[in-house]
Coordinates of C-alpha atoms in Angstrom, one line a residue:
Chain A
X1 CA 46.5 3.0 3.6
X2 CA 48.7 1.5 0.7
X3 CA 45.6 3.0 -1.5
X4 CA 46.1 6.0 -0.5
X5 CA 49.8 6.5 -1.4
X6 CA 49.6 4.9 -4.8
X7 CA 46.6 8.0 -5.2
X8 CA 49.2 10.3 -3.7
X9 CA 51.7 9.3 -6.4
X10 CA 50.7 11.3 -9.6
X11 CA 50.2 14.3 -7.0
X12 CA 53.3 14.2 -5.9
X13 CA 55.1 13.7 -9.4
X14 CA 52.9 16.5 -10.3
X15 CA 54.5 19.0 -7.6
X16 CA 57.7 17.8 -8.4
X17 CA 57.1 19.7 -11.5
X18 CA 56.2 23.0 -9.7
X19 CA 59.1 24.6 -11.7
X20 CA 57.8 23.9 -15.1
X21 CA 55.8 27.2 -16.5
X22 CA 52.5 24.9 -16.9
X23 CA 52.1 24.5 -13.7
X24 CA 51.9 26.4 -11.0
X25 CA 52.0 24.0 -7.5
X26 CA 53.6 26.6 -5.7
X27 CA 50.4 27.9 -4.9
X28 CA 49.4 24.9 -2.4
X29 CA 53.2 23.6 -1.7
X30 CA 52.5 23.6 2.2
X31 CA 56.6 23.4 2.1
X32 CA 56.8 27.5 1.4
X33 CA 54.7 29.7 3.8
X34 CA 52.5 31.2 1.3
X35 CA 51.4 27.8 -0.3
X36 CA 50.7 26.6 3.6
X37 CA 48.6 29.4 4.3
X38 CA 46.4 28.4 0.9
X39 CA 46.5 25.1 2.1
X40 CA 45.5 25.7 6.1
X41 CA 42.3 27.8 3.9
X42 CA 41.6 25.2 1.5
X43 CA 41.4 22.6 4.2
X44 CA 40.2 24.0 7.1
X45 CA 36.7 24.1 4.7
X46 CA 36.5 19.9 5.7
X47 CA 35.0 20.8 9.0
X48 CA 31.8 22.6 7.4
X49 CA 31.8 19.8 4.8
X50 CA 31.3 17.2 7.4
X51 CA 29.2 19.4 9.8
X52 CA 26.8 20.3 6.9
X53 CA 27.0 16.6 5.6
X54 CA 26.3 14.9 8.7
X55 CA 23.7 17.3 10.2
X56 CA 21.8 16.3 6.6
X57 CA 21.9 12.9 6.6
X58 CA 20.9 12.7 10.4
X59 CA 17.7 14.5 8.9
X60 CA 17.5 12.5 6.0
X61 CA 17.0 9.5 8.6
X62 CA 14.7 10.3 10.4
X63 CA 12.7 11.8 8.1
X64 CA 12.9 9.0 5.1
X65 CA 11.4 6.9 7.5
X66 CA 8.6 9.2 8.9
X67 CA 7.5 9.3 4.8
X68 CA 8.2 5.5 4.0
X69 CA 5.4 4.4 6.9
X70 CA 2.5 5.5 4.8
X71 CA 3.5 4.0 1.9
X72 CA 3.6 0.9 3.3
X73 CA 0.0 1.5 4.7
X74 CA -3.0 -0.5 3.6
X75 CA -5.3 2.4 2.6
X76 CA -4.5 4.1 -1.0
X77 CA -4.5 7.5 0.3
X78 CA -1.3 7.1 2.8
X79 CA 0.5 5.1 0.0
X80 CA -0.8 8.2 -2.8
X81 CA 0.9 10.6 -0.1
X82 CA 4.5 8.7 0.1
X83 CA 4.2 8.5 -4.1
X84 CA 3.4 12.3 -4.4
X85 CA 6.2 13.2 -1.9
X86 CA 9.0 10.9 -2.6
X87 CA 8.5 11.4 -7.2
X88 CA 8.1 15.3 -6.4
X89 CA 11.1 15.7 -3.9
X90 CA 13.2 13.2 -6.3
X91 CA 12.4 15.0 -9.5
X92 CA 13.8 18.2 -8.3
X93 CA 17.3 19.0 -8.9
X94 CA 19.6 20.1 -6.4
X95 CA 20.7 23.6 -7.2
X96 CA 16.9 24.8 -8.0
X97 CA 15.8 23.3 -4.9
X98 CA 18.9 24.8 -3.3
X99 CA 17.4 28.3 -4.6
X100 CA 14.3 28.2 -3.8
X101 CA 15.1 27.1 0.0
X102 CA 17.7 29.5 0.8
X103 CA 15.7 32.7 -1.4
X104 CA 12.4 31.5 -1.4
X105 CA 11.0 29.7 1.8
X106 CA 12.3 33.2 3.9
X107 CA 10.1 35.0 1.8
X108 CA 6.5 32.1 2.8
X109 CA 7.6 32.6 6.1
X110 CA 7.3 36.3 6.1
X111 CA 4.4 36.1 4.5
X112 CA 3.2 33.7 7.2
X113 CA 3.9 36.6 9.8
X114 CA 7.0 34.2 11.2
X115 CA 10.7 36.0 11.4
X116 CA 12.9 32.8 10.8
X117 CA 15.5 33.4 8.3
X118 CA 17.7 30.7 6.9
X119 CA 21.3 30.9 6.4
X120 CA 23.7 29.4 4.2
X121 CA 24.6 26.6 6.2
X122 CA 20.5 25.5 7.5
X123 CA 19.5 26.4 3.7
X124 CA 22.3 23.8 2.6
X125 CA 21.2 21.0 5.6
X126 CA 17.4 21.6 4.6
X127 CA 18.1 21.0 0.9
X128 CA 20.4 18.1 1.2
X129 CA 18.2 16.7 3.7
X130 CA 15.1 17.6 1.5
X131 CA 16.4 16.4 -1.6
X132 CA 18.0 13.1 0.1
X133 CA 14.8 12.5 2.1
X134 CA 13.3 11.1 -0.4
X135 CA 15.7 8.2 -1.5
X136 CA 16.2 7.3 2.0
X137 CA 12.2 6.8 2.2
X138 CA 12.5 4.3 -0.6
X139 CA 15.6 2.5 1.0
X140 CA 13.1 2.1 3.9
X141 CA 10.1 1.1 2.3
X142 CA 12.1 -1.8 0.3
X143 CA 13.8 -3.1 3.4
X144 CA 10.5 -3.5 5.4
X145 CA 8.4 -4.9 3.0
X146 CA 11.4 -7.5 2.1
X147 CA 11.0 -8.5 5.7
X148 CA 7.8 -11.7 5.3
X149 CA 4.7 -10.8 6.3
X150 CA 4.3 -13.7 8.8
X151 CA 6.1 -11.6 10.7
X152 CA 3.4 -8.4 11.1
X153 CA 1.2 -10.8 11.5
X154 CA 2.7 -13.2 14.2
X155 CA 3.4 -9.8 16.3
X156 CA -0.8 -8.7 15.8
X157 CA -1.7 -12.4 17.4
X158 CA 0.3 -11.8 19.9
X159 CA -1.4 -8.8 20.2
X160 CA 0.9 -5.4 19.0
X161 CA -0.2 -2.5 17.7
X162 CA 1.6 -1.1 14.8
X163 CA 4.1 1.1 16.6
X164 CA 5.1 -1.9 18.4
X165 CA 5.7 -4.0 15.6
X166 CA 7.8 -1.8 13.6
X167 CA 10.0 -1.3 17.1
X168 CA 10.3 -4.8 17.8
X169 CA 9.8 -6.8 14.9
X170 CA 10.1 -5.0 11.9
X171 CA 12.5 -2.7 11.8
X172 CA 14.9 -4.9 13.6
X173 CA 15.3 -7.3 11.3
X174 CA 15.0 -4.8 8.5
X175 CA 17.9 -2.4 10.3
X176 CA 21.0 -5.0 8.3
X177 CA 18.8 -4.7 4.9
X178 CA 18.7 -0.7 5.4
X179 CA 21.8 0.5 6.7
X180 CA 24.6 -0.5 4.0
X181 CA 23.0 1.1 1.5
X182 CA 21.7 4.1 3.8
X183 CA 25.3 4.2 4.7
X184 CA 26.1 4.4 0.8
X185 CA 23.2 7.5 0.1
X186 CA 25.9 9.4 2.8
X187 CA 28.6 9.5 0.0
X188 CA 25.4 11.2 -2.3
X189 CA 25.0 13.8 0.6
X190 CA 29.0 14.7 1.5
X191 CA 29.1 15.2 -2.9
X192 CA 26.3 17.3 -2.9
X193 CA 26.9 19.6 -0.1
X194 CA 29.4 21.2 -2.7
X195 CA 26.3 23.1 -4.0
X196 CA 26.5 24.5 -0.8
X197 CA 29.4 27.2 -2.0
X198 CA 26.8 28.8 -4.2
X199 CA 25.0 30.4 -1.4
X200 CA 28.0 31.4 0.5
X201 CA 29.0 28.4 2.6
X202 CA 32.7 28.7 2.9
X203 CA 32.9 24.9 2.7
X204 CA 35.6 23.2 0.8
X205 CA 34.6 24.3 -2.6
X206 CA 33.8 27.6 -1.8
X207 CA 36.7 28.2 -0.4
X208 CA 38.8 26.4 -3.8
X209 CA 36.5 28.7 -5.8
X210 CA 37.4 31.9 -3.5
X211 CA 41.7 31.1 -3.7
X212 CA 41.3 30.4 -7.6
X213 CA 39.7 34.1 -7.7
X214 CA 42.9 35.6 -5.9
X215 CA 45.7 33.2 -7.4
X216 CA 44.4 32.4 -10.7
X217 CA 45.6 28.9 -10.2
X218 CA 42.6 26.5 -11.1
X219 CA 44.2 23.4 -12.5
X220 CA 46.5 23.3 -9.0
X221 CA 43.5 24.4 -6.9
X222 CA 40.7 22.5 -8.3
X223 CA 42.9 19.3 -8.5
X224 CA 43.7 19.6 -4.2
X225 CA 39.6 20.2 -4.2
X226 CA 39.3 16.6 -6.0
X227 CA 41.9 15.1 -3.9
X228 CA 40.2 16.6 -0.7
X229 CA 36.5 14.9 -1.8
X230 CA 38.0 11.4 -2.6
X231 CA 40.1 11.2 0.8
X232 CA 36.9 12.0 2.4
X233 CA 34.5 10.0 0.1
X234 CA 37.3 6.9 0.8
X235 CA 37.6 7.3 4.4
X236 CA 33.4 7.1 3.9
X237 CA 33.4 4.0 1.6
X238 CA 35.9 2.0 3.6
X239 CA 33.0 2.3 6.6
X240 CA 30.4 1.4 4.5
X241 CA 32.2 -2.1 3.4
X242 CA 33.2 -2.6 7.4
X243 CA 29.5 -1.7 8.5
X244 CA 28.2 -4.7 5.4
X245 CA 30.8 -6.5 6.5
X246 CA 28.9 -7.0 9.8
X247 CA 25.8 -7.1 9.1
X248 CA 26.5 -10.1 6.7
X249 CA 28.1 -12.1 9.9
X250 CA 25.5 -11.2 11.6
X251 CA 23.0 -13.1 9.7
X252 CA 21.2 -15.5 11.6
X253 CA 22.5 -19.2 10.3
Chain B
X1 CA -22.8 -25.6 30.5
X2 CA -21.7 -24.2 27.5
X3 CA -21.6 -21.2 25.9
X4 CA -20.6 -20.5 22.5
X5 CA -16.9 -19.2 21.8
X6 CA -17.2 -18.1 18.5
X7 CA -19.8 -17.5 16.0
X8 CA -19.8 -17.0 12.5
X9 CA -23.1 -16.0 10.7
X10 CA -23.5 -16.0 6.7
X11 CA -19.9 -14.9 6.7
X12 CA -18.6 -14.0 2.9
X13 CA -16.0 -12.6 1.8
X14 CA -14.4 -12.0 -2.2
X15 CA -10.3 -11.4 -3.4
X16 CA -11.4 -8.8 -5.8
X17 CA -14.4 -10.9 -8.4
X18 CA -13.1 -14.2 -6.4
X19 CA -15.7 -15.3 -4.5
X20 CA -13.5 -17.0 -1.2
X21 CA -16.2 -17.6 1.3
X22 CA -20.2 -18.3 0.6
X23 CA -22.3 -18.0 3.6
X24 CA -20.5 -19.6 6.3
X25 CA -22.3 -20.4 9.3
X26 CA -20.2 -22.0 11.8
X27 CA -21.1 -21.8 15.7
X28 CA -18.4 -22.9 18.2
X29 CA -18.5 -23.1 22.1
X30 CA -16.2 -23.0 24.5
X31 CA -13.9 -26.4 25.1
X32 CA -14.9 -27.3 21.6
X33 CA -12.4 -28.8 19.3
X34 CA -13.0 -27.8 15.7
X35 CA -11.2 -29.5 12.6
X36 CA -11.7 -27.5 9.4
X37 CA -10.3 -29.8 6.2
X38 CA -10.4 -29.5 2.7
X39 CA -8.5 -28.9 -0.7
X40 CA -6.1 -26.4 -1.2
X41 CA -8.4 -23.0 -2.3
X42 CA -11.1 -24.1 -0.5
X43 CA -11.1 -21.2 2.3
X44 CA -10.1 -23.3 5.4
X45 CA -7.3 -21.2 6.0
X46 CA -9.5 -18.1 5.0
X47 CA -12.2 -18.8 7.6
X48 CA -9.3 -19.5 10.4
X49 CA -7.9 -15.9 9.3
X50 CA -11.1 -14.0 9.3
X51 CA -11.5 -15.2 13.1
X52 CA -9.1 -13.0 14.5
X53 CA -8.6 -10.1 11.7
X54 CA -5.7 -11.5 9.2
X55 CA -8.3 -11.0 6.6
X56 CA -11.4 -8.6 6.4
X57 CA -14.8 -10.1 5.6
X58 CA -17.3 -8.2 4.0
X59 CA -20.7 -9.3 4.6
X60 CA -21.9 -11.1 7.7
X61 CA -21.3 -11.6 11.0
X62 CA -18.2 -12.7 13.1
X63 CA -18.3 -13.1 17.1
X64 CA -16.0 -13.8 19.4
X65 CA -16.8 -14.5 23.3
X66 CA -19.6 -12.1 22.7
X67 CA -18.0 -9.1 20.6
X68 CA -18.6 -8.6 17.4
X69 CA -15.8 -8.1 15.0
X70 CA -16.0 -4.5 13.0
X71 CA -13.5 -2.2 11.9
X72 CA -13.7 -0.6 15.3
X73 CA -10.0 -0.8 16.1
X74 CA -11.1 -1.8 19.8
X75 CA -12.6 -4.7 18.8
X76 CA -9.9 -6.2 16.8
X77 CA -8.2 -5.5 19.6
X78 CA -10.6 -7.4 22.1
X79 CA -10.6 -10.2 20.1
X80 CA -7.1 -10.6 19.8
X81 CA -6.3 -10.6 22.7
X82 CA -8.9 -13.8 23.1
X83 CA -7.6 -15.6 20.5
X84 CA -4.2 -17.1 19.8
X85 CA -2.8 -18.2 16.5
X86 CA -0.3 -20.9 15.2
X87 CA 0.8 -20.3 11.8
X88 CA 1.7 -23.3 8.8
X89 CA 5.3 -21.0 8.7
X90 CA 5.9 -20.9 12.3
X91 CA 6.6 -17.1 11.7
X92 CA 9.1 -16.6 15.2
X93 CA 10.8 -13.7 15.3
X94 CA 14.3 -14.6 14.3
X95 CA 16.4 -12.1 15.8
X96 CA 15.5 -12.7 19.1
X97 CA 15.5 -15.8 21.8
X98 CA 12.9 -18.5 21.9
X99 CA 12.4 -16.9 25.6
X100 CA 11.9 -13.2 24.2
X101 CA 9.8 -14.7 21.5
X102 CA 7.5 -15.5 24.2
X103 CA 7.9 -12.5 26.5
X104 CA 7.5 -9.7 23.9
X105 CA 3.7 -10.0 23.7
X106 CA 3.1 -10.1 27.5
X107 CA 5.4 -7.4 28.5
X108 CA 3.9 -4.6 25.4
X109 CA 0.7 -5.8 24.9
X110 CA 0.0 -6.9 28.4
X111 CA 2.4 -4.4 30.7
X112 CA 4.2 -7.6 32.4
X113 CA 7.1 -6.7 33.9
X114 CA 10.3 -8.6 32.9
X115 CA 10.5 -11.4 35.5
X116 CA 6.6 -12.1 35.0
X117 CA 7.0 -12.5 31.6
X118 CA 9.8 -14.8 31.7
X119 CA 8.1 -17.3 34.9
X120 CA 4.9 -17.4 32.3
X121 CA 7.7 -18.3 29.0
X122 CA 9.2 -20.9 31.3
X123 CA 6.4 -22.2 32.4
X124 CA 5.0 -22.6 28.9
X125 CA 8.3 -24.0 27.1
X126 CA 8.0 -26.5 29.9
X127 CA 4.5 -27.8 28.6
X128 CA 5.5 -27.4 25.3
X129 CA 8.7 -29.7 26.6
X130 CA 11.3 -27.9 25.7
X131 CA 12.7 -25.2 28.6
X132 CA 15.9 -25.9 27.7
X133 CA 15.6 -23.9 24.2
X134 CA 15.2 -20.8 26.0
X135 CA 18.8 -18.7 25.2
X136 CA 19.4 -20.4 21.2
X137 CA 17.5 -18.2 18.7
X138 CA 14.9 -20.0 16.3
X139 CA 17.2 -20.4 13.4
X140 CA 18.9 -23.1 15.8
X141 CA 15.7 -25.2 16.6
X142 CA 14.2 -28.1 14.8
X143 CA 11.3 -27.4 12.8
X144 CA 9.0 -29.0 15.3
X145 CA 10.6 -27.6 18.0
X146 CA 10.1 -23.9 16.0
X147 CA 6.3 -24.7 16.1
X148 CA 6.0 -25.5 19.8
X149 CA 8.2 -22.3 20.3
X150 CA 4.8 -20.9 18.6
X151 CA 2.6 -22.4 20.3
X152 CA 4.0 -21.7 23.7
X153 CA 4.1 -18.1 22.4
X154 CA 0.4 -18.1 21.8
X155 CA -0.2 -19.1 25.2
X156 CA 1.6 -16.9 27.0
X157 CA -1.2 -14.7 25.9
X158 CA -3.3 -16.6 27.9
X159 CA -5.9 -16.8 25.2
X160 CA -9.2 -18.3 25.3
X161 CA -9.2 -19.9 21.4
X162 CA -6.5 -21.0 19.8
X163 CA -6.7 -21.1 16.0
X164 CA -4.1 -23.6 13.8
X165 CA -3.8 -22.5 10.3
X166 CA -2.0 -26.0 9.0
X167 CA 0.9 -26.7 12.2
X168 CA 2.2 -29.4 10.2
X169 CA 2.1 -28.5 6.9
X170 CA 5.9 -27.4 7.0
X171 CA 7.2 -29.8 8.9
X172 CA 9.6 -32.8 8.3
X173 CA 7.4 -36.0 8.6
X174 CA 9.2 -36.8 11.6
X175 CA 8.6 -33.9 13.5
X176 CA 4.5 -34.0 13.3
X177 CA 3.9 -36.4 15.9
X178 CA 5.8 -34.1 18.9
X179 CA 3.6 -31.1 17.4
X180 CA 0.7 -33.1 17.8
X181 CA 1.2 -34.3 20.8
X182 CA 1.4 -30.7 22.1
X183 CA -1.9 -30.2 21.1
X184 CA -3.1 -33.3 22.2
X185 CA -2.6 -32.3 25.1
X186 CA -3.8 -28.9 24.7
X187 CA -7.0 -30.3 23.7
X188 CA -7.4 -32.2 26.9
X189 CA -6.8 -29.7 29.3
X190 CA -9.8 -28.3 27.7
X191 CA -8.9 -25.6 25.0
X192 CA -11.0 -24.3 22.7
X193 CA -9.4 -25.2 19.1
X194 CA -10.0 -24.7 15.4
X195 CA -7.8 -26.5 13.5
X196 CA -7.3 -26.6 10.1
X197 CA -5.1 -29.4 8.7
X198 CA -4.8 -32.6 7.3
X199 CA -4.0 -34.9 10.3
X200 CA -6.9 -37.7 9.7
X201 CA -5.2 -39.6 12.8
X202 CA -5.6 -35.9 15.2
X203 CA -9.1 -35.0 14.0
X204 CA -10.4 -38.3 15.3
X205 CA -8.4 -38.0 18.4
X206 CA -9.7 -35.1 19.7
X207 CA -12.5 -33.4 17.1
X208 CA -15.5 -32.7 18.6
X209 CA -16.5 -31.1 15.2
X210 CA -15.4 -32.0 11.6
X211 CA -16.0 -29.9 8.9
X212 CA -15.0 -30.0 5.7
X213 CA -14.6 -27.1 3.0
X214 CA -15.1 -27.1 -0.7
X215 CA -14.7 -23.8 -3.0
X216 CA -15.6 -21.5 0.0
X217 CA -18.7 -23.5 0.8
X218 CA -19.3 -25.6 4.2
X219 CA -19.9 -29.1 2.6
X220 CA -20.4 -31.2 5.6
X221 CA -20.2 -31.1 9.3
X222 CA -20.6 -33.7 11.5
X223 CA -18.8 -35.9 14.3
X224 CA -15.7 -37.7 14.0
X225 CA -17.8 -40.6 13.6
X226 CA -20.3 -39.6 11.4
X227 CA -17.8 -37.7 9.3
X228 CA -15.1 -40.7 8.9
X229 CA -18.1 -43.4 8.7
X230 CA -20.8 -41.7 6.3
X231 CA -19.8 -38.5 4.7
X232 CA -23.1 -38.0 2.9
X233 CA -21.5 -35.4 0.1
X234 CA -19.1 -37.0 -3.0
X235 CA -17.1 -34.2 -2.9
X236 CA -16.2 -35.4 1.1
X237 CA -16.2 -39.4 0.3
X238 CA -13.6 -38.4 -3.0
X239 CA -11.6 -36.1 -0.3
X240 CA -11.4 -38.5 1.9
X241 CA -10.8 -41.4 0.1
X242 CA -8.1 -39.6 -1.4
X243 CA -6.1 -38.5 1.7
X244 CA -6.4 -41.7 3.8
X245 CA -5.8 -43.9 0.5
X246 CA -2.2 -43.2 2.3

């Protein structure tokens, strides 16, 4: 909390100078009614953040590990398969991928004879989930295979197949090796789903980007837009350390 | 009568150009006690591993209570679920209890329901001697008691080998004679055992069979007696004169 306030400080100095002909706070001083309005707008763009955010990551999950199991299978070809998808999806960058989901993918699906168009805010969860998809697999892949391989093989004695042992043995033990820094690849996703304005998701920057048009303020704007990310990336941060935290006293002694 | 548990004919198998296993024929049936010895490289624990599917052989034939081993997924399966295994690194699962140690592999592999699967744990900690480990998690147990966990573990699957790939190797000095006397006992109430370790003092006890291993080659087999008393091959006298010189 204490953090918070000393980042509050220069912010608040700053608005103190709201008088000075540099800057122009009144535009966001939620003390005046206009300012408040900008400020209800600006905000009010955290719930898509988070929606868009979360909805990805959730993805992300579940799909990092669907492509991290064959790369830790014994025959080449799964392994080649996990390589191909995780250096192709990782090599992309985020706006082009961002592009060709939201403009591009309609257009295969048409031409598959399917009706399914994507808008702004499913093209932004696809390509953050896409894009994050593939770091998540890796996370997976390197906290299984750190777990010993006494272990897979004590659970195939005792006669489980492989489904089994990743419920019950592997992933278990794995689970306090994968989830800080899973937790950590969430701060990657809430950044990212800025890119999201660019297709017309009135998320938080979209919406900075939209006031700046109207009030030609974007030193005042953009700096609330900052603020509005760190708060949020904080708050995220702070969860992280709690969730390591305890997963390190859970460690068996 | 007897019939034979396992058999192995002109089994080899190669780590790439490294040739780990020439020709191993090895028969064993069913109450038999098998002690597999040898230096460190020499395949022991390769043969031990091949039994049940740890490790792929390529050339040759492996059976086990009459099926023979392919890549058929089934019959990994089927022999699995014949043969138990004790591991040199215990290798209990360490997030959960000694008793769900034992009752995982009976309840998914084998469809026991709960309370089944926890009468068969107790009753197995008990002749392992310790049912009062049950609720502590591995990490809490002695190393000896860790590898009776293991064993108990294996025989909750009921199985009709039991394979040892070195039980004592990672244990205190002090804690080898209450692993040993676990399968001691084993041995008496008639299991069939291969055993791979260095425990002159066991192999005497309660081989039936000794074999010892040199460079992925069977040296010599032979009983107790004939093994301990006149090992024919140098490479077995040098062995053994070196690991009972203390």
């Amino acid at each position: 909390m204490k953090r918070f306030l000393v980042l509050l400080l220069p912010f608040l100095v700053l608005t103190g100078c709201s008088s000075s002909s540099t800057w122009g706070w009144y535009v966001i001083n939620p003390m005046t009614a206009s300012g408040w309005v900008n400020v209800k707008f600006l905000i009010s763009g955290m719930g898509d953040t988070i929606l868009i955010s979360v909805i990805a990551a959730v993805i992300s999950i579940v799909l990092g590990l669907i492509v991290a199991l064959p790369g830790l299978a014994k025959s080449r070809w799964w392994r080649m398969v996990n390589r191909v998808y995780v250096e192709l999806v990782r090599s992309i960058p985020l706006l082009p991928m961002l592009f060709w989901v939201f403009y591009g993918l309609p257009i295969i699906f048409r031409e598959m004879g399917m009706n399914v168009p994507i808008d702004p805010f499913w093209g932004a969860i696809i390509t953050l989930a896409l894009s994050d998809s593939a770091f998540t697999a890796e996370i997976y892949r390197a906290g299984i295979q750190s777990i010993a391989k006494g272990q897979t093989e004590a659970a195939q004695t005792i006669g489980l197949n492989y489904l089994q042992t990743m419920r019950y043995v592997i992933l278990p033990q794995a689970i306090r090796r994968i989830l800080p820094p899973l937790a950590n690849q969430f701060i990657y996703i809430v950044k990212m789903s800025a890119f999201a304005s660019v297709i017309g998701m009135q998320e938080l920057t979209r919406r900075a980007n939209e006031l700046v048009v109207t009030e030609y303020r974007p030193l005042e704007i953009y700096s609330l837009l900052i603020l509005e990310y760190l708060i949020l990336v904080l708050i995220i941060s702070a969860g992280v350390r709690w969730l390591e935290r305890r997963m390190g006293s859970d460690e068996r002694g | 009568m007897s019939e034979t548990a396992i058999e192995l004919v002109d089994v080899n198998k190669w780590y790439g150009t490294f040739h780990v296993l020439k020709d191993i024929n090895l028969s064993i049936q069913t109450g038999e006690k098998v002690v597999i010895c040898g230096p460190s490289g020499s395949g022991k624990s390769t043969v031990v591993r091949c039994i049940n599917r740890l490790e792929e052989h390529q050339k040759g034939t492996i059976r086990v209570d009459g099926i023979e081993l392919t890549n058929d997924p089934n019959s990994v399966a089927a022999i699995r679920s014949d043969v138990g295994m004790v591991f040199q690194q215990f290798n209990l699962f360490p997030h959960l209890t000694v008793l769900e140690n034992l009752t995982l592999g009976p309840m998914k592999a084998r469809g026991l329901s709960k309370s089944e699967a926890e009468a068969k744990a107790m009753h197995y900690l008990k002749r392992v001697h310790i049912p009062d480990q049950a609720m502590k998690r591995p990490g809490q147990l002695s190393g000896g008691q860790q590898q009776r966990v293991a064993i108990a573990r294996s025989l909750c699957m009921e199985p009709k080998v039991l394979l040892f790939d070195e039980p004592t190797s990672a244990l205190d000095p002090e804690m080898i004679s209450e692993v040993l006397e676990v399968m001691v006992e084993l041995a008496q109430e008639g299991m069939t055992m291969v055993v791979v370790t260095h425990e002159m003092g066991f192999a005497r006890k309660v081989a039936d069979n000794m074999i010892f291993m040199d460079a992925g080659e069977i040296v010599e087999q032979g009983t107790p007696d004939e093994f301990f008393g006149s090992p024919r091959s140098p490479r077995c006298q040098q062995f053994l004169s070196q690991i009972l010189e203390h």
